[in-house]
Amino acid sequence: VRFDKSAHLLRTHTRAEGQAVMLQLDHAILIGAYLAPNSAACDIASTLDEWVGATGEHTPLVIVGDFNEEPCFGERWNHISGFGGTCAVCNQNDVPQPTRWSGTRCIDWIWASHLLTIDKVRFEDVWFSDHKPVCFSLQYSQSHVWSFKAVQTRKWTAPPNVSLQEWK
């Protein structure tokens, strides 16, 4: 989370079949999740169901991550919240593209309770292992923006690879 976002940790979940973390960003909630392959019926999926159900209908909620499930998996959260939908990076024929740079694995995607808050879903230019990260913009109200982050000076002595003249 960048320094200009007012964010705090709400919940975490860690099991062998997956992990999830829930953050409050001013007026929106962001959940990052990892579901191990073939874990749709396991503990992590029911935990995410509970988190979606506990979120108020006026609070935008976005779930992102390594799902290892097709986008239709997100329909479970549509039923729980009563609205929402998935967004995936698509080609020119509106066919969702896999995040793995080679192969035809499951497509990683984004689920949002309020689809209008998601904008410009695309692949990032960098790679993590053999995956292309999904990049998107989240539109929401932000109460204030910090223009800097004060970092306390730990010590005043010069680093060993910098001359005293440069350090002064």
Backbone as JSON Lines, residues from 0, in Angstrom:
{"i":0,"aa":"V","n":[0.86,-1.18,0.0],"ca":[0.0,0.0,0.0],"c":[0.9,1.23,0.0]}
{"i":1,"aa":"R","n":[0.59,2.16,-0.88],"ca":[1.41,3.37,-0.94],"c":[1.23,4.22,0.31]}
{"i":2,"aa":"F","n":[2.16,5.14,0.54],"ca":[2.14,5.96,1.74],"c":[0.95,6.92,1.8]}
{"i":3,"aa":"D","n":[0.35,7.26,0.66],"ca":[-0.73,8.25,0.68],"c":[-2.1,7.62,0.92]}
{"i":4,"aa":"K","n":[-2.15,6.32,1.22],"ca":[-3.43,5.67,1.49],"c":[-3.56,5.4,2.99]}
{"i":5,"aa":"S","n":[-4.69,5.77,3.53],"ca":[-4.97,5.44,4.91],"c":[-5.44,4.0,4.93]}
{"i":6,"aa":"A","n":[-4.6,3.08,5.4],"ca":[-4.93,1.66,5.33],"c":[-4.58,0.98,6.64]}
{"i":7,"aa":"H","n":[-5.38,-0.02,6.99],"ca":[-5.02,-0.85,8.12],"c":[-5.53,-2.27,7.92]}
{"i":8,"aa":"L","n":[-4.85,-3.19,8.57],"ca":[-5.15,-4.61,8.45],"c":[-6.41,-4.94,9.24]}
{"i":9,"aa":"L","n":[-7.35,-5.64,8.59],"ca":[-8.58,-6.07,9.26],"c":[-8.51,-7.53,9.69]}
{"i":10,"aa":"R","n":[-8.16,-8.41,8.75],"ca":[-8.15,-9.85,9.04],"c":[-7.09,-10.55,8.2]}
{"i":11,"aa":"T","n":[-6.65,-11.7,8.69],"ca":[-5.77,-12.57,7.91],"c":[-6.25,-14.01,8.07]}
{"i":12,"aa":"H","n":[-5.9,-14.82,7.09],"ca":[-6.24,-16.24,7.12],"c":[-5.09,-16.99,6.46]}
{"i":13,"aa":"T","n":[-4.53,-17.99,7.15],"ca":[-3.43,-18.78,6.6],"c":[-3.68,-20.25,6.89]}
{"i":14,"aa":"R","n":[-3.76,-21.03,5.84],"ca":[-3.91,-22.48,5.92],"c":[-3.11,-23.09,4.77]}
{"i":15,"aa":"A","n":[-2.96,-24.4,4.79],"ca":[-2.21,-25.07,3.72],"c":[-2.88,-24.89,2.37]}
{"i":16,"aa":"E","n":[-4.21,-24.79,2.34],"ca":[-4.93,-24.68,1.07],"c":[-5.09,-23.24,0.58]}
{"i":17,"aa":"G","n":[-4.56,-22.27,1.33],"ca":[-4.63,-20.9,0.85],"c":[-4.4,-19.87,1.94]}
{"i":18,"aa":"Q","n":[-4.19,-18.63,1.49],"ca":[-4.01,-17.51,2.4],"c":[-4.82,-16.33,1.91]}
{"i":19,"aa":"A","n":[-5.17,-15.46,2.85],"ca":[-5.89,-14.24,2.49],"c":[-5.57,-13.15,3.52]}
{"i":20,"aa":"V","n":[-5.6,-11.91,3.05],"ca":[-5.41,-10.76,3.91],"c":[-6.45,-9.71,3.52]}
{"i":21,"aa":"M","n":[-7.06,-9.07,4.51],"ca":[-8.1,-8.07,4.27],"c":[-7.63,-6.72,4.79]}
{"i":22,"aa":"L","n":[-7.62,-5.71,3.89],"ca":[-7.19,-4.36,4.23],"c":[-8.34,-3.38,4.08]}
{"i":23,"aa":"Q","n":[-8.42,-2.41,4.98],"ca":[-9.37,-1.31,4.87],"c":[-8.61,-0.12,4.28]}
{"i":24,"aa":"L","n":[-9.04,0.34,3.1],"ca":[-8.46,1.53,2.46],"c":[-9.51,2.63,2.5]}
{"i":25,"aa":"D","n":[-9.38,3.58,3.37],"ca":[-10.37,4.65,3.51],"c":[-11.8,4.13,3.38]}
{"i":26,"aa":"H","n":[-12.4,4.24,2.18],"ca":[-13.8,3.86,2.0],"c":[-13.97,2.58,1.19]}
{"i":27,"aa":"A","n":[-12.93,1.78,1.08],"ca":[-13.01,0.53,0.33],"c":[-12.26,-0.56,1.09]}
{"i":28,"aa":"I","n":[-12.59,-1.8,0.77],"ca":[-11.9,-2.94,1.37],"c":[-11.25,-3.74,0.25]}
{"i":29,"aa":"L","n":[-9.99,-4.12,0.45],"ca":[-9.23,-4.89,-0.51],"c":[-8.82,-6.21,0.14]}
{"i":30,"aa":"I","n":[-9.11,-7.32,-0.55],"ca":[-8.72,-8.64,-0.08],"c":[-7.75,-9.23,-1.1]}
{"i":31,"aa":"G","n":[-6.58,-9.65,-0.62],"ca":[-5.64,-10.39,-1.45],"c":[-5.71,-11.84,-1.06]}
{"i":32,"aa":"A","n":[-5.86,-12.74,-2.02],"ca":[-6.07,-14.15,-1.71],"c":[-5.24,-15.06,-2.6]}
{"i":33,"aa":"Y","n":[-4.86,-16.2,-2.03],"ca":[-4.24,-17.28,-2.79],"c":[-5.02,-18.55,-2.47]}
{"i":34,"aa":"L","n":[-5.55,-19.19,-3.51],"ca":[-6.21,-20.48,-3.37],"c":[-5.33,-21.52,-4.03]}
{"i":35,"aa":"A","n":[-4.93,-22.52,-3.27],"ca":[-4.14,-23.6,-3.85],"c":[-4.98,-24.31,-4.91]}
{"i":36,"aa":"P","n":[-4.35,-24.92,-5.9],"ca":[-5.13,-25.64,-6.93],"c":[-6.07,-26.67,-6.3]}
{"i":37,"aa":"N","n":[-7.3,-26.74,-6.86],"ca":[-8.33,-27.68,-6.41],"c":[-8.76,-27.47,-4.96]}
{"i":38,"aa":"S","n":[-8.75,-26.22,-4.48],"ca":[-9.13,-25.96,-3.09],"c":[-10.47,-25.24,-2.97]}
{"i":39,"aa":"A","n":[-11.29,-25.23,-4.03],"ca":[-12.51,-24.44,-4.04],"c":[-13.45,-24.82,-2.9]}
{"i":40,"aa":"A","n":[-13.47,-26.07,-2.48],"ca":[-14.39,-26.5,-1.43],"c":[-13.76,-26.45,-0.05]}
{"i":41,"aa":"C","n":[-12.56,-25.9,0.06],"ca":[-11.82,-25.95,1.32],"c":[-12.08,-24.72,2.18]}
{"i":42,"aa":"D","n":[-11.33,-24.66,3.25],"ca":[-11.48,-23.65,4.28],"c":[-11.31,-22.22,3.77]}
{"i":43,"aa":"I","n":[-10.39,-21.99,2.86],"ca":[-10.13,-20.64,2.37],"c":[-11.34,-20.06,1.65]}
{"i":44,"aa":"A","n":[-12.03,-20.87,0.85],"ca":[-13.2,-20.38,0.11],"c":[-14.32,-19.99,1.07]}
{"i":45,"aa":"S","n":[-14.54,-20.79,2.11],"ca":[-15.61,-20.44,3.07],"c":[-15.22,-19.22,3.9]}
{"i":46,"aa":"T","n":[-13.92,-19.04,4.16],"ca":[-13.47,-17.83,4.86],"c":[-13.74,-16.59,4.02]}
{"i":47,"aa":"L","n":[-13.42,-16.65,2.73],"ca":[-13.7,-15.52,1.85],"c":[-15.2,-15.25,1.76]}
{"i":48,"aa":"D","n":[-16.01,-16.32,1.74],"ca":[-17.47,-16.16,1.74],"c":[-17.92,-15.38,2.97]}
{"i":49,"aa":"E","n":[-17.38,-15.72,4.13],"ca":[-17.73,-15.02,5.37],"c":[-17.33,-13.55,5.3]}
{"i":50,"aa":"W","n":[-16.14,-13.27,4.79],"ca":[-15.67,-11.89,4.7],"c":[-16.55,-11.07,3.77]}
{"i":51,"aa":"V","n":[-16.94,-11.66,2.65],"ca":[-17.82,-10.95,1.71],"c":[-19.17,-10.68,2.36]}
{"i":52,"aa":"G","n":[-19.71,-11.68,3.05],"ca":[-21.0,-11.54,3.71],"c":[-21.0,-10.52,4.83]}
{"i":53,"aa":"A","n":[-19.85,-10.31,5.47],"ca":[-19.76,-9.38,6.6],"c":[-19.54,-7.94,6.16]}
{"i":54,"aa":"T","n":[-19.28,-7.71,4.89],"ca":[-19.05,-6.36,4.39],"c":[-20.37,-5.69,4.05]}
{"i":55,"aa":"G","n":[-20.53,-4.45,4.42],"ca":[-21.76,-3.71,4.14],"c":[-21.95,-3.48,2.65]}
{"i":56,"aa":"E","n":[-23.19,-3.35,2.24],"ca":[-23.49,-3.22,0.81],"c":[-23.0,-1.91,0.21]}
{"i":57,"aa":"H","n":[-22.75,-0.89,1.02],"ca":[-22.29,0.4,0.49],"c":[-20.77,0.53,0.47]}
{"i":58,"aa":"T","n":[-20.08,-0.44,1.02],"ca":[-18.61,-0.41,1.03],"c":[-18.08,-1.19,-0.15]}
{"i":59,"aa":"P","n":[-17.36,-0.55,-1.06],"ca":[-16.77,-1.3,-2.18],"c":[-15.77,-2.33,-1.67]}
{"i":60,"aa":"L","n":[-15.89,-3.54,-2.18],"ca":[-15.01,-4.64,-1.8],"c":[-14.39,-5.21,-3.07]}
{"i":61,"aa":"V","n":[-13.07,-5.41,-3.06],"ca":[-12.36,-5.96,-4.2],"c":[-11.53,-7.14,-3.72]}
{"i":62,"aa":"I","n":[-11.64,-8.27,-4.42],"ca":[-10.84,-9.45,-4.11],"c":[-9.92,-9.72,-5.3]}
{"i":63,"aa":"V","n":[-8.61,-9.78,-5.03],"ca":[-7.62,-10.03,-6.07],"c":[-6.71,-11.16,-5.62]}
{"i":64,"aa":"G","n":[-6.02,-11.79,-6.55],"ca":[-5.04,-12.78,-6.15],"c":[-4.84,-13.89,-7.12]}
{"i":65,"aa":"D","n":[-4.2,-14.93,-6.63],"ca":[-3.92,-16.14,-7.39],"c":[-5.02,-17.13,-7.04]}
{"i":66,"aa":"F","n":[-6.07,-17.17,-7.87],"ca":[-7.26,-17.94,-7.53],"c":[-7.17,-19.4,-7.93]}
{"i":67,"aa":"N","n":[-6.47,-19.72,-9.0],"ca":[-6.45,-21.09,-9.53],"c":[-7.85,-21.63,-9.78]}
{"i":68,"aa":"E","n":[-8.75,-20.75,-10.1],"ca":[-10.14,-21.08,-10.43],"c":[-10.56,-20.2,-11.6]}
{"i":69,"aa":"E","n":[-11.49,-20.69,-12.39],"ca":[-12.01,-19.89,-13.5],"c":[-12.87,-18.74,-12.95]}
{"i":70,"aa":"P","n":[-13.09,-17.68,-13.74],"ca":[-13.85,-16.53,-13.25],"c":[-15.25,-16.85,-12.75]}
{"i":71,"aa":"C","n":[-15.86,-17.94,-13.22],"ca":[-17.21,-18.28,-12.75],"c":[-17.21,-18.59,-11.26]}
{"i":72,"aa":"F","n":[-16.04,-18.86,-10.68],"ca":[-15.94,-19.08,-9.23],"c":[-16.42,-17.86,-8.45]}
{"i":73,"aa":"G","n":[-16.25,-16.67,-9.02],"ca":[-16.68,-15.44,-8.36],"c":[-18.18,-15.29,-8.25]}
{"i":74,"aa":"E","n":[-18.94,-16.1,-8.97],"ca":[-20.41,-16.02,-8.87],"c":[-20.9,-16.34,-7.47]}
{"i":75,"aa":"R","n":[-20.14,-17.12,-6.71],"ca":[-20.53,-17.42,-5.33],"c":[-20.63,-16.13,-4.51]}
{"i":76,"aa":"W","n":[-19.73,-15.16,-4.77],"ca":[-19.75,-13.89,-4.03],"c":[-20.84,-12.98,-4.56]}
{"i":77,"aa":"N","n":[-21.21,-13.12,-5.84],"ca":[-22.36,-12.38,-6.36],"c":[-23.61,-12.77,-5.59]}
{"i":78,"aa":"H","n":[-23.77,-14.07,-5.33],"ca":[-24.96,-14.56,-4.62],"c":[-24.96,-14.12,-3.16]}
{"i":79,"aa":"I","n":[-23.79,-14.13,-2.53],"ca":[-23.69,-13.75,-1.12],"c":[-24.0,-12.27,-0.94]}
{"i":80,"aa":"S","n":[-23.4,-11.42,-1.76],"ca":[-23.6,-9.97,-1.6],"c":[-24.84,-9.45,-2.32]}
{"i":81,"aa":"G","n":[-25.36,-10.22,-3.27],"ca":[-26.53,-9.78,-4.03],"c":[-26.17,-9.0,-5.28]}
{"i":82,"aa":"F","n":[-24.89,-8.71,-5.48],"ca":[-24.43,-7.97,-6.66],"c":[-22.94,-8.18,-6.79]}
{"i":83,"aa":"G","n":[-22.34,-7.6,-7.81],"ca":[-20.9,-7.73,-8.03],"c":[-20.61,-8.49,-9.3]}
{"i":84,"aa":"G","n":[-19.34,-8.7,-9.56],"ca":[-18.95,-9.43,-10.75],"c":[-17.45,-9.52,-10.88]}
{"i":85,"aa":"T","n":[-17.01,-10.27,-11.87],"ca":[-15.58,-10.48,-12.1],"c":[-15.09,-9.64,-13.28]}
{"i":86,"aa":"C","n":[-13.82,-9.31,-13.24],"ca":[-13.15,-8.61,-14.33],"c":[-11.87,-9.38,-14.64]}
{"i":87,"aa":"A","n":[-11.63,-9.63,-15.9],"ca":[-10.41,-10.31,-16.33],"c":[-9.82,-9.56,-17.51]}
{"i":88,"aa":"V","n":[-8.54,-9.75,-17.74],"ca":[-7.9,-9.17,-18.92],"c":[-8.34,-10.0,-20.12]}
{"i":89,"aa":"C","n":[-8.92,-9.34,-21.11],"ca":[-9.45,-10.04,-22.29],"c":[-8.69,-9.64,-23.55]}
{"i":90,"aa":"N","n":[-8.74,-10.51,-24.54],"ca":[-8.16,-10.16,-25.83],"c":[-9.18,-9.37,-26.66]}
{"i":91,"aa":"Q","n":[-8.86,-9.1,-27.92],"ca":[-9.75,-8.29,-28.76],"c":[-11.09,-8.96,-29.03]}
{"i":92,"aa":"N","n":[-11.2,-10.27,-28.79],"ca":[-12.46,-11.0,-28.97],"c":[-13.2,-11.2,-27.66]}
{"i":93,"aa":"D","n":[-12.81,-10.46,-26.61],"ca":[-13.4,-10.56,-25.27],"c":[-13.25,-11.93,-24.63]}
{"i":94,"aa":"V","n":[-12.2,-12.65,-24.97],"ca":[-11.89,-13.94,-24.36],"c":[-10.88,-13.69,-23.24]}
{"i":95,"aa":"P","n":[-11.19,-14.09,-21.99],"ca":[-10.24,-13.87,-20.89],"c":[-8.91,-14.57,-21.14]}
{"i":96,"aa":"Q","n":[-7.83,-13.86,-20.81],"ca":[-6.48,-14.37,-21.04],"c":[-5.89,-14.9,-19.74]}
{"i":97,"aa":"P","n":[-5.14,-16.01,-19.79],"ca":[-4.5,-16.53,-18.57],"c":[-3.34,-15.65,-18.14]}
{"i":98,"aa":"T","n":[-3.08,-15.61,-16.84],"ca":[-1.96,-14.82,-16.34],"c":[-0.64,-15.53,-16.5]}
{"i":99,"aa":"R","n":[-0.65,-16.83,-16.69],"ca":[0.6,-17.55,-16.91],"c":[1.08,-17.26,-18.32]}
{"i":100,"aa":"W","n":[2.34,-16.91,-18.46],"ca":[2.84,-16.44,-19.76],"c":[3.0,-17.56,-20.77]}
{"i":101,"aa":"S","n":[2.97,-18.82,-20.34],"ca":[2.91,-19.92,-21.3],"c":[2.0,-20.97,-20.71]}
{"i":102,"aa":"G","n":[1.22,-21.62,-21.55],"ca":[0.29,-22.62,-21.06],"c":[-1.12,-22.06,-20.97]}
{"i":103,"aa":"T","n":[-2.05,-22.93,-20.64],"ca":[-3.46,-22.54,-20.59],"c":[-4.03,-22.84,-19.2]}
{"i":104,"aa":"R","n":[-3.4,-22.31,-18.18],"ca":[-3.84,-22.52,-16.8],"c":[-5.11,-21.72,-16.53]}
{"i":105,"aa":"C","n":[-5.61,-21.83,-15.32],"ca":[-6.78,-21.04,-14.92],"c":[-6.47,-19.55,-15.06]}
{"i":106,"aa":"I","n":[-7.5,-18.79,-15.3],"ca":[-7.36,-17.35,-15.5],"c":[-7.49,-16.65,-14.15]}
{"i":107,"aa":"D","n":[-6.52,-15.86,-13.78],"ca":[-6.64,-15.05,-12.58],"c":[-7.36,-13.76,-12.93]}
{"i":108,"aa":"W","n":[-8.18,-13.27,-12.03],"ca":[-9.12,-12.2,-12.31],"c":[-9.36,-11.41,-11.04]}
{"i":109,"aa":"I","n":[-10.26,-10.45,-11.11],"ca":[-10.62,-9.59,-9.98],"c":[-12.12,-9.73,-9.75]}
{"i":110,"aa":"W","n":[-12.53,-9.84,-8.5],"ca":[-13.95,-9.76,-8.17],"c":[-14.19,-8.45,-7.44]}
{"i":111,"aa":"A","n":[-15.24,-7.73,-7.84],"ca":[-15.57,-6.46,-7.19],"c":[-17.05,-6.42,-6.87]}
{"i":112,"aa":"S","n":[-17.37,-5.94,-5.67],"ca":[-18.77,-5.81,-5.28],"c":[-19.44,-4.7,-6.09]}
{"i":113,"aa":"H","n":[-18.67,-3.69,-6.46],"ca":[-19.17,-2.58,-7.26],"c":[-18.28,-2.49,-8.5]}
{"i":114,"aa":"L","n":[-18.74,-3.07,-9.6],"ca":[-17.91,-3.16,-10.8],"c":[-17.48,-1.81,-11.35]}
{"i":115,"aa":"L","n":[-18.27,-0.77,-11.12],"ca":[-17.93,0.54,-11.65],"c":[-16.7,1.14,-10.97]}
{"i":116,"aa":"T","n":[-16.28,0.57,-9.83],"ca":[-15.07,1.07,-9.18],"c":[-13.79,0.56,-9.83]}
{"i":117,"aa":"I","n":[-13.9,-0.47,-10.68],"ca":[-12.72,-1.05,-11.34],"c":[-12.56,-0.43,-12.73]}
{"i":118,"aa":"D","n":[-11.33,-0.03,-13.03],"ca":[-11.07,0.62,-14.31],"c":[-9.75,0.11,-14.89]}
{"i":119,"aa":"K","n":[-9.69,-0.02,-16.2],"ca":[-8.45,-0.33,-16.93],"c":[-7.77,-1.6,-16.45]}
{"i":120,"aa":"V","n":[-8.45,-2.73,-16.53],"ca":[-7.83,-4.01,-16.17],"c":[-6.89,-4.42,-17.29]}
{"i":121,"aa":"R","n":[-5.62,-4.68,-16.94],"ca":[-4.61,-5.03,-17.94],"c":[-3.52,-5.84,-17.26]}
{"i":122,"aa":"F","n":[-2.57,-6.35,-18.06],"ca":[-1.42,-7.04,-17.52],"c":[-0.3,-6.03,-17.25]}
{"i":123,"aa":"E","n":[0.45,-6.25,-16.19],"ca":[1.61,-5.42,-15.88],"c":[2.75,-5.82,-16.81]}
{"i":124,"aa":"D","n":[3.71,-4.94,-16.98],"ca":[4.84,-5.19,-17.88],"c":[5.9,-6.1,-17.28]}
{"i":125,"aa":"V","n":[5.87,-6.31,-15.97],"ca":[6.87,-7.15,-15.31],"c":[6.31,-8.55,-15.09]}
{"i":126,"aa":"W","n":[7.19,-9.48,-14.68],"ca":[6.79,-10.86,-14.43],"c":[7.12,-11.23,-13.0]}
{"i":127,"aa":"F","n":[6.28,-12.03,-12.39],"ca":[6.59,-12.66,-11.12],"c":[6.64,-14.16,-11.39]}
{"i":128,"aa":"S","n":[7.82,-14.73,-11.33],"ca":[8.02,-16.13,-11.67],"c":[7.51,-16.33,-13.1]}
{"i":129,"aa":"D","n":[6.45,-17.12,-13.29],"ca":[5.92,-17.33,-14.64],"c":[4.54,-16.71,-14.8]}
{"i":130,"aa":"H","n":[4.22,-15.67,-13.98],"ca":[2.91,-15.03,-14.03],"c":[3.02,-13.56,-14.43]}
{"i":131,"aa":"K","n":[2.01,-13.09,-15.13],"ca":[1.86,-11.68,-15.43],"c":[0.91,-11.1,-14.38]}
{"i":132,"aa":"P","n":[1.31,-10.1,-13.6],"ca":[0.39,-9.51,-12.63],"c":[-0.74,-8.76,-13.33]}
{"i":133,"aa":"V","n":[-1.94,-8.87,-12.76],"ca":[-3.09,-8.12,-13.26],"c":[-3.07,-6.75,-12.61]}
{"i":134,"aa":"C","n":[-3.11,-5.71,-13.42],"ca":[-3.03,-4.33,-12.95],"c":[-4.38,-3.66,-13.19]}
{"i":135,"aa":"F","n":[-4.84,-2.87,-12.25],"ca":[-6.13,-2.19,-12.4],"c":[-6.14,-0.91,-11.58]}
{"i":136,"aa":"S","n":[-7.08,-0.05,-11.89],"ca":[-7.3,1.16,-11.12],"c":[-8.56,0.98,-10.3]}
{"i":137,"aa":"L","n":[-8.52,1.43,-9.06],"ca":[-9.67,1.36,-8.17],"c":[-10.13,2.79,-7.9]}
{"i":138,"aa":"Q","n":[-11.34,3.11,-8.29],"ca":[-11.88,4.45,-8.09],"c":[-12.7,4.46,-6.81]}
{"i":139,"aa":"Y","n":[-12.32,5.29,-5.88],"ca":[-13.09,5.43,-4.64],"c":[-12.77,6.77,-4.0]}
{"i":140,"aa":"S","n":[-13.61,7.18,-3.08],"ca":[-13.41,8.45,-2.38],"c":[-12.29,8.3,-1.37]}
{"i":141,"aa":"Q","n":[-11.39,9.27,-1.36],"ca":[-10.3,9.27,-0.39],"c":[-10.4,10.55,0.41]}
{"i":142,"aa":"S","n":[-10.42,10.42,1.73],"ca":[-10.67,11.59,2.56],"c":[-9.51,12.58,2.56]}
{"i":143,"aa":"H","n":[-8.27,12.1,2.5],"ca":[-7.12,13.0,2.43],"c":[-5.94,12.26,1.84]}
{"i":144,"aa":"V","n":[-4.95,13.02,1.38],"ca":[-3.75,12.43,0.78],"c":[-2.54,13.03,1.48]}
{"i":145,"aa":"W","n":[-1.65,12.16,1.96],"ca":[-0.39,12.63,2.52],"c":[0.58,12.89,1.38]}
{"i":146,"aa":"S","n":[1.26,14.03,1.43],"ca":[2.2,14.35,0.36],"c":[3.6,13.84,0.67]}
{"i":147,"aa":"F","n":[3.82,13.36,1.9],"ca":[5.14,12.83,2.26],"c":[4.97,11.82,3.38]}
{"i":148,"aa":"K","n":[6.02,11.08,3.62],"ca":[6.06,10.14,4.73],"c":[7.31,10.46,5.53]}
{"i":149,"aa":"A","n":[7.14,10.88,6.79],"ca":[8.27,11.2,7.65],"c":[8.92,9.91,8.11]}
{"i":150,"aa":"V","n":[10.21,9.78,7.82],"ca":[10.96,8.6,8.23],"c":[12.01,9.06,9.23]}
{"i":151,"aa":"Q","n":[12.03,8.44,10.4],"ca":[12.96,8.82,11.44],"c":[14.39,8.46,11.03]}
{"i":152,"aa":"T","n":[15.33,9.37,11.25],"ca":[16.74,9.09,10.96],"c":[17.25,8.12,12.0]}
{"i":153,"aa":"R","n":[17.88,7.07,11.55],"ca":[18.34,6.04,12.48],"c":[19.74,6.36,13.02]}
{"i":154,"aa":"K","n":[20.63,6.83,12.16],"ca":[21.97,7.22,12.63],"c":[22.55,8.24,11.66]}
{"i":155,"aa":"W","n":[23.44,9.06,12.21],"ca":[24.0,10.15,11.43],"c":[25.36,9.8,10.83]}
{"i":156,"aa":"T","n":[25.96,8.68,11.19],"ca":[27.29,8.34,10.68],"c":[27.23,7.97,9.21]}
{"i":157,"aa":"A","n":[28.31,8.22,8.52],"ca":[28.37,7.95,7.08],"c":[28.38,6.45,6.83]}
{"i":158,"aa":"P","n":[27.69,6.01,5.77],"ca":[27.77,4.6,5.4],"c":[29.2,4.25,5.0]}
{"i":159,"aa":"P","n":[29.6,2.97,5.13],"ca":[31.0,2.62,4.85],"c":[31.43,2.85,3.4]}
{"i":160,"aa":"N","n":[30.52,2.84,2.46],"ca":[30.9,3.01,1.05],"c":[30.8,4.46,0.57]}
{"i":161,"aa":"V","n":[30.57,5.42,1.48],"ca":[30.46,6.83,1.11],"c":[31.55,7.61,1.86]}
{"i":162,"aa":"S","n":[32.28,8.47,1.11],"ca":[33.33,9.25,1.75],"c":[32.71,10.31,2.67]}
{"i":163,"aa":"L","n":[33.52,10.74,3.66],"ca":[33.01,11.75,4.6],"c":[32.67,13.05,3.88]}
{"i":164,"aa":"Q","n":[33.46,13.41,2.86],"ca":[33.19,14.64,2.12],"c":[31.82,14.56,1.43]}
{"i":165,"aa":"E","n":[31.53,13.43,0.75],"ca":[30.22,13.26,0.1],"c":[29.1,13.28,1.14]}
{"i":166,"aa":"W","n":[29.36,12.65,2.26],"ca":[28.32,12.55,3.3],"c":[28.0,13.93,3.86]}
{"i":167,"aa":"K","n":[29.0,14.8,4.04],"ca":[28.75,16.15,4.54],"c":[27.96,16.94,3.53]}
